[in-house]
Amino acid sequence: MATAVHGPGIITELEPFTPGHRACSGCAEALAVRLAAKAIGNNAIIVNATGCMEVVASPFPYTSWRIPWIHTLFENAAAVASGVEAGLKSMEKKGKTPERNIKVVALAGDGGTSDIGLQALSGALERGHDFVYICLDNEAYMNTGIQRSSATPYGASTTTSPAGKESLGQITWKKNMPAIAVAHDIPYVATACPSYHRDLMKKVAKAVATPGPAYVHILSACPTGWRCPTDDAIKIGRLAVKTGTFPLYEVENGQYKLNLNLTKLEPVGNYLKMQGRFRHLTEDTIKEIQERVTQEYNKLVALASKSGEKASPE
Amino acid sequence: MTKSKLTEIRWHGRGGQGAVTSAELVAQAAIGEGKYAQAFPSFSPERRGAPVMAFNRINPDEPIRTRAEVDQPDVVLIMDPNLLSILDATSGLKEGGTVIINTKKSVEQVRKDFGISARLALVDANTIAQETLGVLIVNTTMIGAMIKATGVISSESIKEPFEKRFGRLAERNIKALERAVEETKIGEWLEMAKAKTKEKPGTKGELSWKEIEIGCFITKPGNSVEIKTGDWKSRRPEFDFDKCNKCTLCYFFCPEGCIAKTKDGYFEADLFYCKGCGICATECPKDAITMVEEAK
């Protein structure tokens, strides 16, 4: 079925993630959580690793969640989610709680996923727990003041990969987390971006409905860390997708499918030049990044065409 | 024992405005003069745009042993005039203390509008920063106002920390500071001013250990709706229903989730929560939303 990315109408009035949270002005990650929460619905338990979204949503004694929510450490969101899921299953089996098909959703940032929580995540995916893992990727440890993570893209200046005379910022390429999730042979992996809100909500809903583990990787702009005006948070996300820097795709049981049919990628410079963290890049570096982006995108196109799924027009 | 010459300073700004940087620079300047000094921010999960505090302690003669937040300051600096309506600037102010405010208003107006009878130092830092630096960053200008009002450091000793911090931009910042020293207006301490409460500004009724649930459970789901994040904004969206085609994009793209449908099917932001990010105005395909400065 074609995935429509634009269209009028409020899909659901449900807001399990309430206003009053203390995210920075213009935070696309808070938006991603809000949209994901709408798609998850009320019948769920959220397990939240340390990170921006934990800190801004729970300044004690307040919470922005209307549904059960538990804070875990940085490294064990997936492990705690596994425990909650196994516990629920066992209680249902013993008749201690009625069967209500409660979904367990783990939320973690890019640091909590691709650095610190990777082994717990790998274990949970491998054991096949029935849960959804959502990685909220803003490409650095923004909560503690913009330190690089393994999800920080090549060339980005952060406080621990600062650009200067001798350094161009981050010197490694962004870790391909969705591919690592796919390698676990799980039923559903997807990438999403709040700039494509319908696509994001559809994917999260699909992940929730999938029996077994599902992984959704959401790229969300961080005006504070990416050094851009708050107004542009959505625009930048859209450019990340249109330049092919962050392609939107799904992998269902190993079958790749690109969600947007981009006949031509926009030049990656359009995306980079909107952000202060890439301000220092020379034309040569931008060319280098362009080559890498095109190469990675073509790999995806090849995988998708092998899977025989057609992308829907934008 | 002689009376301590300790000066305690409390900065009120918004996250990202440079209150913490200012405090650091002032401390560095004081240390450069051979004095003892401290600078530190208040620790909280507040983000860019939220009201924040930073503190200084300066003592010319002896080391400073206390590490606590400043709740009885000699000097209070208000970097954003909009903050005056949401916090009590004179809270805990010592007798004879000074309140330094970034405002276009006159001494009489400020006294009338906000009921502050303490010693006042007023400077139109927004205009100075805009004209001298070309950007609306007022922290260095506010240091100038403080130098004029208190003389706790000299405008000579601040130059070196500026040069270290700002490099080639130091010169313009020094110019802004010097202009502020000249233009700051002082209103003397009025007799009726009395140091008020000792309560920390910006905190309300924290729970005691007896009231906290075991395991730190929060028993009221979604109670963050009580938090007024609308205080953070310096501009707000205005909706033109004539242009609106009810496409719902602003509703979906609002990170606060504060844009809701009106009775007639149009959309409007709840300013109690709106942080003024401007995403709705950028994304509106019909240009029905414009961001306007919060007038004060």
PDB file of C-alpha atoms in Angstrom, chain B residues 5-203:
ATOM      1  CA  LYS B   5      33.491  42.851  51.928  1.00  0.00           C
ATOM      2  CA  LEU B   6      31.890  39.923  50.152  1.00  0.00           C
ATOM      3  CA  THR B   7      29.753  40.863  47.173  1.00  0.00           C
ATOM      4  CA  GLU B   8      27.166  38.341  46.020  1.00  0.00           C
ATOM      5  CA  ILE B   9      25.635  38.619  42.553  1.00  0.00           C
ATOM      6  CA  ARG B  10      22.664  36.817  41.041  1.00  0.00           C
ATOM      7  CA  TRP B  11      22.140  36.785  37.276  1.00  0.00           C
ATOM      8  CA  HIS B  12      18.713  36.121  35.779  1.00  0.00           C
ATOM      9  CA  GLY B  13      18.689  35.321  32.096  1.00  0.00           C
ATOM     10  CA  ARG B  14      17.292  32.842  29.665  1.00  0.00           C
ATOM     11  CA  GLY B  15      19.047  29.652  28.634  1.00  0.00           C
ATOM     12  CA  GLY B  16      21.365  30.520  25.765  1.00  0.00           C
ATOM     13  CA  GLN B  17      21.550  34.234  26.595  1.00  0.00           C
ATOM     14  CA  GLY B  18      24.987  34.055  28.146  1.00  0.00           C
ATOM     15  CA  ALA B  19      24.283  34.582  31.857  1.00  0.00           C
ATOM     16  CA  VAL B  20      26.717  31.825  32.758  1.00  0.00           C
ATOM     17  CA  THR B  21      29.390  33.230  30.446  1.00  0.00           C
ATOM     18  CA  SER B  22      28.973  36.685  31.991  1.00  0.00           C
ATOM     19  CA  ALA B  23      29.364  35.327  35.488  1.00  0.00           C
ATOM     20  CA  GLU B  24      32.535  33.495  34.461  1.00  0.00           C
ATOM     21  CA  LEU B  25      34.027  36.572  32.822  1.00  0.00           C
ATOM     22  CA  VAL B  26      33.304  38.722  35.855  1.00  0.00           C
ATOM     23  CA  ALA B  27      34.961  36.172  38.143  1.00  0.00           C
ATOM     24  CA  GLN B  28      38.008  35.988  35.873  1.00  0.00           C
ATOM     25  CA  ALA B  29      38.304  39.765  35.895  1.00  0.00           C
ATOM     26  CA  ALA B  30      38.084  39.847  39.692  1.00  0.00           C
ATOM     27  CA  ILE B  31      40.739  37.153  40.008  1.00  0.00           C
ATOM     28  CA  GLY B  32      42.887  39.175  37.606  1.00  0.00           C
ATOM     29  CA  GLU B  33      42.644  42.039  40.093  1.00  0.00           C
ATOM     30  CA  GLY B  34      43.967  39.767  42.811  1.00  0.00           C
ATOM     31  CA  LYS B  35      40.577  39.197  44.419  1.00  0.00           C
ATOM     32  CA  TYR B  36      38.886  35.942  45.312  1.00  0.00           C
ATOM     33  CA  ALA B  37      35.910  35.034  43.123  1.00  0.00           C
ATOM     34  CA  GLN B  38      33.406  32.335  42.205  1.00  0.00           C
ATOM     35  CA  ALA B  39      31.099  31.842  39.236  1.00  0.00           C
ATOM     36  CA  PHE B  40      28.603  29.031  38.747  1.00  0.00           C
ATOM     37  CA  PRO B  41      25.166  28.383  37.231  1.00  0.00           C
ATOM     38  CA  SER B  42      22.121  27.004  38.992  1.00  0.00           C
ATOM     39  CA  PHE B  43      21.800  23.351  38.080  1.00  0.00           C
ATOM     40  CA  SER B  44      18.473  22.320  36.658  1.00  0.00           C
ATOM     41  CA  PRO B  45      17.136  20.575  33.572  1.00  0.00           C
ATOM     42  CA  GLU B  46      15.991  23.850  32.042  1.00  0.00           C
ATOM     43  CA  ARG B  47      16.693  24.329  28.375  1.00  0.00           C
ATOM     44  CA  ARG B  48      17.319  27.047  25.867  1.00  0.00           C
ATOM     45  CA  GLY B  49      14.794  29.823  26.381  1.00  0.00           C
ATOM     46  CA  ALA B  50      13.927  28.858  29.943  1.00  0.00           C
ATOM     47  CA  PRO B  51      14.599  31.281  32.812  1.00  0.00           C
ATOM     48  CA  VAL B  52      17.997  30.414  34.299  1.00  0.00           C
ATOM     49  CA  MET B  53      20.227  31.792  37.039  1.00  0.00           C
ATOM     50  CA  ALA B  54      23.980  32.182  37.491  1.00  0.00           C
ATOM     51  CA  PHE B  55      25.909  33.418  40.493  1.00  0.00           C
ATOM     52  CA  ASN B  56      29.059  35.301  41.459  1.00  0.00           C
ATOM     53  CA  ARG B  57      30.813  35.802  44.749  1.00  0.00           C
ATOM     54  CA  ILE B  58      33.673  38.288  44.932  1.00  0.00           C
ATOM     55  CA  ASN B  59      35.747  39.041  48.006  1.00  0.00           C
ATOM     56  CA  PRO B  60      38.765  41.348  47.782  1.00  0.00           C
ATOM     57  CA  ASP B  61      40.417  40.138  51.001  1.00  0.00           C
ATOM     58  CA  GLU B  62      39.777  36.540  51.873  1.00  0.00           C
ATOM     59  CA  PRO B  63      39.017  33.195  50.237  1.00  0.00           C
ATOM     60  CA  ILE B  64      35.339  32.296  49.828  1.00  0.00           C
ATOM     61  CA  ARG B  65      34.347  29.141  51.646  1.00  0.00           C
ATOM     62  CA  THR B  66      30.640  28.954  50.909  1.00  0.00           C
ATOM     63  CA  ARG B  67      29.558  27.009  47.837  1.00  0.00           C
ATOM     64  CA  ALA B  68      25.796  27.420  48.104  1.00  0.00           C
ATOM     65  CA  GLU B  69      23.587  29.241  45.625  1.00  0.00           C
ATOM     66  CA  VAL B  70      23.259  32.959  46.271  1.00  0.00           C
ATOM     67  CA  ASP B  71      19.866  33.595  47.841  1.00  0.00           C
ATOM     68  CA  GLN B  72      20.661  36.905  49.521  1.00  0.00           C
ATOM     69  CA  PRO B  73      22.414  38.873  46.826  1.00  0.00           C
ATOM     70  CA  ASP B  74      23.900  42.355  46.895  1.00  0.00           C
ATOM     71  CA  VAL B  75      23.361  42.686  43.175  1.00  0.00           C
ATOM     72  CA  VAL B  76      20.661  41.216  40.926  1.00  0.00           C
ATOM     73  CA  LEU B  77      20.964  41.389  37.148  1.00  0.00           C
ATOM     74  CA  ILE B  78      17.943  40.933  34.895  1.00  0.00           C
ATOM     75  CA  MET B  79      19.095  40.288  31.336  1.00  0.00           C
ATOM     76  CA  ASP B  80      15.660  39.981  29.759  1.00  0.00           C
ATOM     77  CA  PRO B  81      13.016  42.585  30.672  1.00  0.00           C
ATOM     78  CA  ASN B  82      10.246  40.012  30.151  1.00  0.00           C
ATOM     79  CA  LEU B  83      11.559  38.104  33.144  1.00  0.00           C
ATOM     80  CA  LEU B  84      10.424  40.876  35.494  1.00  0.00           C
ATOM     81  CA  SER B  85       6.803  39.883  35.197  1.00  0.00           C
ATOM     82  CA  ILE B  86       7.442  36.221  36.021  1.00  0.00           C
ATOM     83  CA  LEU B  87       9.934  36.392  38.884  1.00  0.00           C
ATOM     84  CA  ASP B  88      10.552  38.453  41.987  1.00  0.00           C
ATOM     85  CA  ALA B  89      13.771  40.280  41.172  1.00  0.00           C
ATOM     86  CA  THR B  90      14.274  41.645  44.677  1.00  0.00           C
ATOM     87  CA  SER B  91      13.773  38.302  46.414  1.00  0.00           C
ATOM     88  CA  GLY B  92      16.311  38.070  49.239  1.00  0.00           C
ATOM     89  CA  LEU B  93      18.038  41.306  48.195  1.00  0.00           C
ATOM     90  CA  LYS B  94      20.285  42.701  50.935  1.00  0.00           C
ATOM     91  CA  GLU B  95      19.646  46.161  52.293  1.00  0.00           C
ATOM     92  CA  GLY B  96      21.213  48.747  50.036  1.00  0.00           C
ATOM     93  CA  GLY B  97      21.428  46.176  47.233  1.00  0.00           C
ATOM     94  CA  THR B  98      21.155  46.998  43.552  1.00  0.00           C
ATOM     95  CA  VAL B  99      18.875  45.646  40.831  1.00  0.00           C
ATOM     96  CA  ILE B 100      20.289  46.030  37.337  1.00  0.00           C
ATOM     97  CA  ILE B 101      17.763  45.695  34.533  1.00  0.00           C
ATOM     98  CA  ASN B 102      17.983  45.586  30.779  1.00  0.00           C
ATOM     99  CA  THR B 103      15.085  47.846  29.861  1.00  0.00           C
ATOM    100  CA  LYS B 104      14.119  50.856  27.778  1.00  0.00           C
ATOM    101  CA  LYS B 105      12.054  52.232  30.655  1.00  0.00           C
ATOM    102  CA  SER B 106      12.919  55.093  32.999  1.00  0.00           C
ATOM    103  CA  VAL B 107      13.594  54.704  36.709  1.00  0.00           C
ATOM    104  CA  GLU B 108      10.139  56.059  37.601  1.00  0.00           C
ATOM    105  CA  GLN B 109       8.395  53.731  35.190  1.00  0.00           C
ATOM    106  CA  VAL B 110      10.158  50.654  36.513  1.00  0.00           C
ATOM    107  CA  ARG B 111       9.329  51.667  40.092  1.00  0.00           C
ATOM    108  CA  LYS B 112       5.689  52.126  39.133  1.00  0.00           C
ATOM    109  CA  ASP B 113       5.305  49.020  36.927  1.00  0.00           C
ATOM    110  CA  PHE B 114       7.131  46.494  39.070  1.00  0.00           C
ATOM    111  CA  GLY B 115       7.081  48.064  42.528  1.00  0.00           C
ATOM    112  CA  ILE B 116      10.846  47.882  42.939  1.00  0.00           C
ATOM    113  CA  SER B 117      12.032  50.446  45.453  1.00  0.00           C
ATOM    114  CA  ALA B 118      15.584  49.100  45.726  1.00  0.00           C
ATOM    115  CA  ARG B 119      18.544  50.882  44.137  1.00  0.00           C
ATOM    116  CA  LEU B 120      18.146  50.595  40.381  1.00  0.00           C
ATOM    117  CA  ALA B 121      20.563  50.606  37.482  1.00  0.00           C
ATOM    118  CA  LEU B 122      18.836  50.630  34.123  1.00  0.00           C
ATOM    119  CA  VAL B 123      20.404  50.160  30.726  1.00  0.00           C
ATOM    120  CA  ASP B 124      18.911  49.686  27.285  1.00  0.00           C
ATOM    121  CA  ALA B 125      21.200  46.759  26.568  1.00  0.00           C
ATOM    122  CA  ASN B 126      19.140  45.497  23.631  1.00  0.00           C
ATOM    123  CA  THR B 127      19.741  48.681  21.658  1.00  0.00           C
ATOM    124  CA  ILE B 128      23.425  48.854  22.608  1.00  0.00           C
ATOM    125  CA  ALA B 129      24.027  45.203  21.689  1.00  0.00           C
ATOM    126  CA  GLN B 130      22.122  45.526  18.422  1.00  0.00           C
ATOM    127  CA  GLU B 131      23.995  48.671  17.404  1.00  0.00           C
ATOM    128  CA  THR B 132      27.461  47.756  18.630  1.00  0.00           C
ATOM    129  CA  LEU B 133      27.588  43.992  18.133  1.00  0.00           C
ATOM    130  CA  GLY B 134      24.964  43.588  15.447  1.00  0.00           C
ATOM    131  CA  VAL B 135      23.338  40.754  17.404  1.00  0.00           C
ATOM    132  CA  LEU B 136      20.968  40.706  20.329  1.00  0.00           C
ATOM    133  CA  ILE B 137      23.374  39.198  22.842  1.00  0.00           C
ATOM    134  CA  VAL B 138      23.358  41.407  25.888  1.00  0.00           C
ATOM    135  CA  ASN B 139      25.620  39.621  28.355  1.00  0.00           C
ATOM    136  CA  THR B 140      28.734  41.774  27.865  1.00  0.00           C
ATOM    137  CA  THR B 141      26.653  44.937  27.835  1.00  0.00           C
ATOM    138  CA  MET B 142      25.118  43.937  31.161  1.00  0.00           C
ATOM    139  CA  ILE B 143      28.605  43.567  32.649  1.00  0.00           C
ATOM    140  CA  GLY B 144      29.151  47.219  31.705  1.00  0.00           C
ATOM    141  CA  ALA B 145      26.015  48.232  33.583  1.00  0.00           C
ATOM    142  CA  MET B 146      27.205  46.263  36.580  1.00  0.00           C
ATOM    143  CA  ILE B 147      30.622  47.936  36.554  1.00  0.00           C
ATOM    144  CA  LYS B 148      28.935  51.343  36.494  1.00  0.00           C
ATOM    145  CA  ALA B 149      26.476  50.471  39.230  1.00  0.00           C
ATOM    146  CA  THR B 150      28.736  48.639  41.663  1.00  0.00           C
ATOM    147  CA  GLY B 151      32.395  49.128  40.771  1.00  0.00           C
ATOM    148  CA  VAL B 152      33.034  45.622  42.061  1.00  0.00           C
ATOM    149  CA  ILE B 153      35.448  45.131  39.153  1.00  0.00           C
ATOM    150  CA  SER B 154      36.999  47.734  36.869  1.00  0.00           C
ATOM    151  CA  SER B 155      36.408  48.023  33.155  1.00  0.00           C
ATOM    152  CA  GLU B 156      40.169  47.681  32.640  1.00  0.00           C
ATOM    153  CA  SER B 157      40.451  44.241  34.222  1.00  0.00           C
ATOM    154  CA  ILE B 158      37.564  42.783  32.192  1.00  0.00           C
ATOM    155  CA  LYS B 159      39.464  43.341  28.931  1.00  0.00           C
ATOM    156  CA  GLU B 160      41.791  40.394  29.253  1.00  0.00           C
ATOM    157  CA  PRO B 161      39.071  37.809  29.952  1.00  0.00           C
ATOM    158  CA  PHE B 162      37.126  39.256  26.991  1.00  0.00           C
ATOM    159  CA  GLU B 163      40.115  38.880  24.683  1.00  0.00           C
ATOM    160  CA  LYS B 164      40.698  35.312  25.808  1.00  0.00           C
ATOM    161  CA  ARG B 165      37.062  34.376  25.408  1.00  0.00           C
ATOM    162  CA  PHE B 166      36.020  36.211  22.257  1.00  0.00           C
ATOM    163  CA  GLY B 167      39.280  36.581  20.298  1.00  0.00           C
ATOM    164  CA  ARG B 168      38.771  39.024  17.463  1.00  0.00           C
ATOM    165  CA  LEU B 169      35.238  39.775  18.624  1.00  0.00           C
ATOM    166  CA  ALA B 170      36.567  41.123  21.929  1.00  0.00           C
ATOM    167  CA  GLU B 171      36.948  44.660  20.653  1.00  0.00           C
ATOM    168  CA  ARG B 172      33.293  45.066  19.788  1.00  0.00           C
ATOM    169  CA  ASN B 173      32.251  43.536  23.085  1.00  0.00           C
ATOM    170  CA  ILE B 174      34.488  45.970  24.969  1.00  0.00           C
ATOM    171  CA  LYS B 175      32.888  48.810  23.014  1.00  0.00           C
ATOM    172  CA  ALA B 176      29.427  47.614  24.001  1.00  0.00           C
ATOM    173  CA  LEU B 177      30.529  47.380  27.599  1.00  0.00           C
ATOM    174  CA  GLU B 178      32.007  50.877  27.611  1.00  0.00           C
ATOM    175  CA  ARG B 179      28.853  52.274  26.073  1.00  0.00           C
ATOM    176  CA  ALA B 180      26.828  50.595  28.808  1.00  0.00           C
ATOM    177  CA  VAL B 181      29.075  52.118  31.466  1.00  0.00           C
ATOM    178  CA  GLU B 182      28.244  55.529  30.035  1.00  0.00           C
ATOM    179  CA  GLU B 183      24.550  55.053  29.433  1.00  0.00           C
ATOM    180  CA  THR B 184      23.444  53.249  32.580  1.00  0.00           C
ATOM    181  CA  LYS B 185      20.962  55.249  34.643  1.00  0.00           C
ATOM    182  CA  ILE B 186      20.999  54.919  38.410  1.00  0.00           C
ATOM    183  CA  GLY B 187      18.029  55.297  40.739  1.00  0.00           C
ATOM    184  CA  GLU B 188      18.991  55.444  44.408  1.00  0.00           C
ATOM    185  CA  TRP B 189      17.758  53.112  47.152  1.00  0.00           C
ATOM    186  CA  LEU B 190      14.462  54.274  48.609  1.00  0.00           C
ATOM    187  CA  GLU B 191      13.899  54.109  52.334  1.00  0.00           C
ATOM    188  CA  MET B 192      10.793  51.959  52.140  1.00  0.00           C
ATOM    189  CA  ALA B 193      12.683  49.169  50.438  1.00  0.00           C
ATOM    190  CA  LYS B 194      13.090  46.260  52.780  1.00  0.00           C
ATOM    191  CA  ALA B 195      14.690  42.941  52.107  1.00  0.00           C
ATOM    192  CA  LYS B 196      11.792  40.595  51.553  1.00  0.00           C
ATOM    193  CA  THR B 197      11.543  36.833  51.764  1.00  0.00           C
ATOM    194  CA  LYS B 198      14.467  34.483  51.962  1.00  0.00           C
ATOM    195  CA  GLU B 199      12.721  32.116  49.590  1.00  0.00           C
ATOM    196  CA  LYS B 200      14.718  31.074  46.572  1.00  0.00           C
ATOM    197  CA  PRO B 201      13.386  32.667  43.414  1.00  0.00           C
ATOM    198  CA  GLY B 202      11.758  30.382  40.873  1.00  0.00           C
ATOM    199  CA  THR B 203      11.133  27.415  43.174  1.00  0.00           C
TER     200      THR B 203
END
